[in-house]
mmCIF file with all atom_site columns, C-alpha atoms and ligand atoms in Angstrom:
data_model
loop_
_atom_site.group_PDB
_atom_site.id
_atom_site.type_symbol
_atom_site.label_atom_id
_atom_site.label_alt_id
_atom_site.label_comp_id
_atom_site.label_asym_id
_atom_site.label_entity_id
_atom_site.label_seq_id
_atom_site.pdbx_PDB_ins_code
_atom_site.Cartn_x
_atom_site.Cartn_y
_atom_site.Cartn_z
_atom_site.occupancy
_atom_site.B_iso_or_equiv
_atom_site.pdbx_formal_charge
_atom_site.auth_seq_id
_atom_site.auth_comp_id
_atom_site.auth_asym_id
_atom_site.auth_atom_id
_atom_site.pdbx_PDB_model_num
ATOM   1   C  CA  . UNK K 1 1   ? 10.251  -24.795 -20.548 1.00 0.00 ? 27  UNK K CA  1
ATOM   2   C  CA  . UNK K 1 2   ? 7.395   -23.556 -18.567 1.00 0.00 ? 28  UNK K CA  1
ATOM   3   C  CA  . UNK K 1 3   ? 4.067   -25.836 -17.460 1.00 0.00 ? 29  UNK K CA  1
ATOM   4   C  CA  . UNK K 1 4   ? 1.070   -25.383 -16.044 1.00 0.00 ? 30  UNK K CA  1
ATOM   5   C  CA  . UNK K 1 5   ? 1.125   -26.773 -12.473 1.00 0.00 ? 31  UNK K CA  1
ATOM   6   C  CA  . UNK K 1 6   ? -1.975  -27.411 -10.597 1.00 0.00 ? 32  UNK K CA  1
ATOM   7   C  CA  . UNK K 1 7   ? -2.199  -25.196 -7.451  1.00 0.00 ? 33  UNK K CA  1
ATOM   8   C  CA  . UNK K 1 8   ? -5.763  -25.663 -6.498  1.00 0.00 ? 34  UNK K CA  1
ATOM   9   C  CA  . UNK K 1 9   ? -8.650  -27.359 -6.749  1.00 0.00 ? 35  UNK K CA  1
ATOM   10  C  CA  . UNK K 1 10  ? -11.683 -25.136 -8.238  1.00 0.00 ? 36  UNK K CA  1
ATOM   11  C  CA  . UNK K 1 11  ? -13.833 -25.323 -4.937  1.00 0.00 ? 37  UNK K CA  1
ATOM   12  C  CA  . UNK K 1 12  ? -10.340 -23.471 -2.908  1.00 0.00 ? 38  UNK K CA  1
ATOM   13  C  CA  . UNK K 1 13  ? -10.533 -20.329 -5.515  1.00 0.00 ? 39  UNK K CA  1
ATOM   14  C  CA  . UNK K 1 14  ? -10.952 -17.000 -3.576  1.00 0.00 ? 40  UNK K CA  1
ATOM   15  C  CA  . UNK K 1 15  ? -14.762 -15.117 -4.313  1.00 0.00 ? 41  UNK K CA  1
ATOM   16  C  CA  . UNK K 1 16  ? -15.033 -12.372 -6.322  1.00 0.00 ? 42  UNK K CA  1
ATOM   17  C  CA  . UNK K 1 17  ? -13.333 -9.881  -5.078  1.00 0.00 ? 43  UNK K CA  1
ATOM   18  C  CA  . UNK K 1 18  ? -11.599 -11.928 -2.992  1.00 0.00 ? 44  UNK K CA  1
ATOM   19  C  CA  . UNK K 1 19  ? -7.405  -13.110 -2.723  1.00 0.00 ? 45  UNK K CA  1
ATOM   20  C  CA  . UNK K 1 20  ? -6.066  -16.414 -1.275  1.00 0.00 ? 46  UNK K CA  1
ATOM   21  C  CA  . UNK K 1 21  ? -2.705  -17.921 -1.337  1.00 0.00 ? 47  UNK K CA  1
ATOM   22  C  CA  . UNK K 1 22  ? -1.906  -20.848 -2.526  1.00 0.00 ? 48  UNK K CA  1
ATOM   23  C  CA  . UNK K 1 23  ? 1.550   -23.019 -2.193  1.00 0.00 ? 49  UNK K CA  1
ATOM   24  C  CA  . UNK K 1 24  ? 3.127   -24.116 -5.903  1.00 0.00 ? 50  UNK K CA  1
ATOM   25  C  CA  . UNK K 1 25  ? 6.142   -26.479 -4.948  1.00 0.00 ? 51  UNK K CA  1
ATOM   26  C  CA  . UNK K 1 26  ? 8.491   -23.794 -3.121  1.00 0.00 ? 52  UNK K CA  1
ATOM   27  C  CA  . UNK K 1 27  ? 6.642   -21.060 -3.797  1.00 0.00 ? 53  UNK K CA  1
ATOM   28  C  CA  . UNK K 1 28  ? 3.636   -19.278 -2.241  1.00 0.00 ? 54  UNK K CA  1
ATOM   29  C  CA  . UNK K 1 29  ? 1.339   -17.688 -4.976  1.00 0.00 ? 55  UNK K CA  1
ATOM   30  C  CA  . UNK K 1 30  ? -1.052  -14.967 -4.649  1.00 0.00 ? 56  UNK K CA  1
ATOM   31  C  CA  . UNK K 1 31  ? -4.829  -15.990 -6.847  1.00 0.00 ? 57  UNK K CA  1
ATOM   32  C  CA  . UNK K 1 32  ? -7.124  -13.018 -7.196  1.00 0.00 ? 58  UNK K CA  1
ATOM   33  C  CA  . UNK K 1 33  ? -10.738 -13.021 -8.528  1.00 0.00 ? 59  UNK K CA  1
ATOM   34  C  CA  . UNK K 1 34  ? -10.988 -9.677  -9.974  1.00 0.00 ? 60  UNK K CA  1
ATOM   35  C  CA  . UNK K 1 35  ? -14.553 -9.781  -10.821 1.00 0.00 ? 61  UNK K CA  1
ATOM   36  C  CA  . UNK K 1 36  ? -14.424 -12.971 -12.216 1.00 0.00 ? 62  UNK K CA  1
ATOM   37  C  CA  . UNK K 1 37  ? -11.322 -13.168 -13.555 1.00 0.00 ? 63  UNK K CA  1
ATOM   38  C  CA  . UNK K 1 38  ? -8.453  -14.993 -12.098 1.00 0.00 ? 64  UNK K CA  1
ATOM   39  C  CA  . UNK K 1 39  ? -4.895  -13.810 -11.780 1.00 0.00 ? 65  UNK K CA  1
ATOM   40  C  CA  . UNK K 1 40  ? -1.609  -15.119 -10.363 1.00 0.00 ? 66  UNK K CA  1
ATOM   41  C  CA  . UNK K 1 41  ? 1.149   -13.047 -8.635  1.00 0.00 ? 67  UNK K CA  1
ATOM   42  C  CA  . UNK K 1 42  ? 3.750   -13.863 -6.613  1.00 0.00 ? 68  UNK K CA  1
ATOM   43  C  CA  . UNK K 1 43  ? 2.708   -13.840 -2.651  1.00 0.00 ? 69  UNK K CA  1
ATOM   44  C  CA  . UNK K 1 44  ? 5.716   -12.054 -1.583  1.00 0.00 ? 70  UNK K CA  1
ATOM   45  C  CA  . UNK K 1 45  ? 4.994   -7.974  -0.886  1.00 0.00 ? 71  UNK K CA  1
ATOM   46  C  CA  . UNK K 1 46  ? 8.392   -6.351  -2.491  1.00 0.00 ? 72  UNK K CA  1
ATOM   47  C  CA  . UNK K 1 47  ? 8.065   -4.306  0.731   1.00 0.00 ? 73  UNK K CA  1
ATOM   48  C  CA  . UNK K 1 48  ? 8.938   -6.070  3.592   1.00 0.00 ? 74  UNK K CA  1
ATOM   49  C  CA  . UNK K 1 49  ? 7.727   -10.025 2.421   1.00 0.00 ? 75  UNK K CA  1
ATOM   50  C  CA  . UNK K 1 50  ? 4.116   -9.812  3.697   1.00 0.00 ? 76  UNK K CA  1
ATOM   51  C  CA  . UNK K 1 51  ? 2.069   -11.941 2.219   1.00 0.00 ? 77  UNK K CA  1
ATOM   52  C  CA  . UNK K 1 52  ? -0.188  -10.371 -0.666  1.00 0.00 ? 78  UNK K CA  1
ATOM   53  C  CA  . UNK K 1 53  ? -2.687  -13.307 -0.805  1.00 0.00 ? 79  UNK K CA  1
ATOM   54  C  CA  . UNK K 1 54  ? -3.628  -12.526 2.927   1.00 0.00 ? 80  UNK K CA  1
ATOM   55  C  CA  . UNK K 1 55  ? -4.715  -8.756  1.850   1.00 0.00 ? 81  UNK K CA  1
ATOM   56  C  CA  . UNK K 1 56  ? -7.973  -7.925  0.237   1.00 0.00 ? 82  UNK K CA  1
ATOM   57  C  CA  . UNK K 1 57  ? -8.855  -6.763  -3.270  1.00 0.00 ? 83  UNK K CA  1
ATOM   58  C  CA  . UNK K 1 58  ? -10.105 -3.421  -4.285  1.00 0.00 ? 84  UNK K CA  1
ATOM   59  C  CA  . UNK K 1 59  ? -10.804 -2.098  -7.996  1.00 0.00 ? 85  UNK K CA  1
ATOM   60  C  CA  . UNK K 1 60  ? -8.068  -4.410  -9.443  1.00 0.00 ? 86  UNK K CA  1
ATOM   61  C  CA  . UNK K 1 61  ? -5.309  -4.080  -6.802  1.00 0.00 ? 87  UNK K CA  1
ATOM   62  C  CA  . UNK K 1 62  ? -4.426  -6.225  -4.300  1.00 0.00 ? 88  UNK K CA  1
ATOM   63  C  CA  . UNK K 1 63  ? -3.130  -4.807  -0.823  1.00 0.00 ? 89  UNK K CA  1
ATOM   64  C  CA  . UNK K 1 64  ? -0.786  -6.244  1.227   1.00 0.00 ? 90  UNK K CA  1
ATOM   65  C  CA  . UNK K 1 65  ? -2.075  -7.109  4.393   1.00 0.00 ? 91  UNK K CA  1
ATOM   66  C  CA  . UNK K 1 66  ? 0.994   -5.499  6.047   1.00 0.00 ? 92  UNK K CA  1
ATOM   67  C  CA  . UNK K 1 67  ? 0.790   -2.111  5.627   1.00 0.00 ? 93  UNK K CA  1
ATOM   68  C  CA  . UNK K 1 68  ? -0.946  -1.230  2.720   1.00 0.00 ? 94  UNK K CA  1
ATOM   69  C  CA  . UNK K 1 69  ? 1.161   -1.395  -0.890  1.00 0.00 ? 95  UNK K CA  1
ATOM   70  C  CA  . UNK K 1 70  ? -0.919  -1.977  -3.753  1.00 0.00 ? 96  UNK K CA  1
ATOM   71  C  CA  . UNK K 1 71  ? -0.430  -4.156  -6.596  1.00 0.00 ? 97  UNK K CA  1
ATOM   72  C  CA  . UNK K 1 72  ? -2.442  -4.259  -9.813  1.00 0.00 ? 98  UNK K CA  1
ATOM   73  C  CA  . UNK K 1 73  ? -3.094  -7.848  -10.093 1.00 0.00 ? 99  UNK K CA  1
ATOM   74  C  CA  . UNK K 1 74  ? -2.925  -8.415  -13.848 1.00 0.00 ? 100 UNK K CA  1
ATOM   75  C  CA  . UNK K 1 75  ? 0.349   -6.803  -14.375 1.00 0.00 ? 101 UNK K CA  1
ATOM   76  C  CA  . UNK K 1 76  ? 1.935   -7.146  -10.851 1.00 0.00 ? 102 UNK K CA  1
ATOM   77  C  CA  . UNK K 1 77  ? 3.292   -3.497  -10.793 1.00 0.00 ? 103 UNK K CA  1
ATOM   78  C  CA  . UNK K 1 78  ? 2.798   -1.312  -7.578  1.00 0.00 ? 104 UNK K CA  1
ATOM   79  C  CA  . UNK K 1 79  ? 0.141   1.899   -8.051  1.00 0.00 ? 105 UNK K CA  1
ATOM   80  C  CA  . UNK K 1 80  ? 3.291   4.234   -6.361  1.00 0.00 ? 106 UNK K CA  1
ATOM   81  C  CA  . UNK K 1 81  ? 5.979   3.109   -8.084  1.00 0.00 ? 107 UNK K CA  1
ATOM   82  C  CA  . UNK K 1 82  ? 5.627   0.904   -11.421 1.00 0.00 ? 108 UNK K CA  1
ATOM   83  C  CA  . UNK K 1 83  ? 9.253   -0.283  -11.533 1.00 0.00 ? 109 UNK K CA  1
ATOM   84  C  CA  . UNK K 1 84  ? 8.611   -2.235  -8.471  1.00 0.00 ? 110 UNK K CA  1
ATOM   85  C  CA  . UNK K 1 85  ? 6.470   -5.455  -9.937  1.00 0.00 ? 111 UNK K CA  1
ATOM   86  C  CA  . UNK K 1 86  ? 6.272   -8.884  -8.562  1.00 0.00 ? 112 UNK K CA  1
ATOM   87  C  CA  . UNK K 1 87  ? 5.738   -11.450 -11.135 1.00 0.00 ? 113 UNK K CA  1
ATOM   88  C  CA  . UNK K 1 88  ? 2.300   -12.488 -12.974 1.00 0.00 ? 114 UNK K CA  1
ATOM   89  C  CA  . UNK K 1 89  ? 1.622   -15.987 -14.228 1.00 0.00 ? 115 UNK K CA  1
ATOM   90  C  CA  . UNK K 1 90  ? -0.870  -17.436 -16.367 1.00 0.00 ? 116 UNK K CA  1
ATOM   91  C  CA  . UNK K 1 91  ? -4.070  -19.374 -14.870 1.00 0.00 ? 117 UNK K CA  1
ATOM   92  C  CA  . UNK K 1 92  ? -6.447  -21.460 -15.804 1.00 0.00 ? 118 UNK K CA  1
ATOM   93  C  CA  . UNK K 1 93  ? -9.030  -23.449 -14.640 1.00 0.00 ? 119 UNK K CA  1
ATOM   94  C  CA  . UNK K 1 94  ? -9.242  -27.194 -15.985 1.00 0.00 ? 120 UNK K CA  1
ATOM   95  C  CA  . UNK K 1 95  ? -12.127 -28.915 -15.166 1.00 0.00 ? 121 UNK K CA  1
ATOM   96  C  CA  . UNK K 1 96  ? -11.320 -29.122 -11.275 1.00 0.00 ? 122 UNK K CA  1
ATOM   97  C  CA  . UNK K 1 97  ? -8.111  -28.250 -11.733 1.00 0.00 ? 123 UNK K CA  1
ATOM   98  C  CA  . UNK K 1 98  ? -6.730  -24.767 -11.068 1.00 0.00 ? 124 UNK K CA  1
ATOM   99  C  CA  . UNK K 1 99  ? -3.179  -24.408 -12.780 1.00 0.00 ? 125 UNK K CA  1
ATOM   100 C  CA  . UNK K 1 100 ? -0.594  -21.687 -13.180 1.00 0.00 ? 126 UNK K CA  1
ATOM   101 C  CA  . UNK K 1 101 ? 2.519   -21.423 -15.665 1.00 0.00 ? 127 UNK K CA  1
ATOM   102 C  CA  . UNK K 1 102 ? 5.194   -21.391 -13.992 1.00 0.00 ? 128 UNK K CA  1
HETATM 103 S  S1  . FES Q 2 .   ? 5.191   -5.782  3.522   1.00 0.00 ? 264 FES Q S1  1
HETATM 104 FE FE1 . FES Q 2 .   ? 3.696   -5.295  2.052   1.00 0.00 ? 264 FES Q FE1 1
HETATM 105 S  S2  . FES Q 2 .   ? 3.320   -3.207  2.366   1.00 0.00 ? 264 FES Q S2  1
HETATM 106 FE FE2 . FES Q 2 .   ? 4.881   -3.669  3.795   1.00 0.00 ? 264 FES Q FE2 1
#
């Protein structure tokens, strides 16, 4: 069964408009603050690995740092090609706590 697992505290969340990356156990997760809203994607570009929470937000997406795909950050699925998706998770912030479903 799936849990929330705390990732962050509140003060480490990116800015609007804004991505960091964040570790979860063995995993490295990708938080964006799309205008105020929080997502969770999985940090690894389905390109070549680069890492997605390194990259900057613009008008949703978030591009990988490495050379440029694009990932719409609530459902995870590349603007060229929507069959390539990382994975989404839930988020939410808990009093200090920032947790994702996992
Ligand atoms: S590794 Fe992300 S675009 Fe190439």
């Amino acid at each position: 069964m799936a849990n929330f697992v705390k990732i962050a505290a509140k003060s480490e969340l990116p800015s609007s408009g804004e991505a960091r990356e964040f570790a979860c156990g063995d995993k490295m997760i990708c938080v964006a603050n799309i205008d105020g809203t929080l997502t969770a994607m999985d940090n690894v570009c389905l390109h070549r690995g680069g890492p997605l929470g390194q990259g900057v937000v613009d008008g949703g997406k978030v591009i990988c740092p490495w050379h440029g795909w694009e990932y719409d950050a609530k459902t995870g699925e590349a603007s060229h090609n929507p069959a390539a998706k990382v994975a989404v998770y839930p988020i939410k912030v808990e009093d200090d706590n920032v947790m994702v479903e996992i």
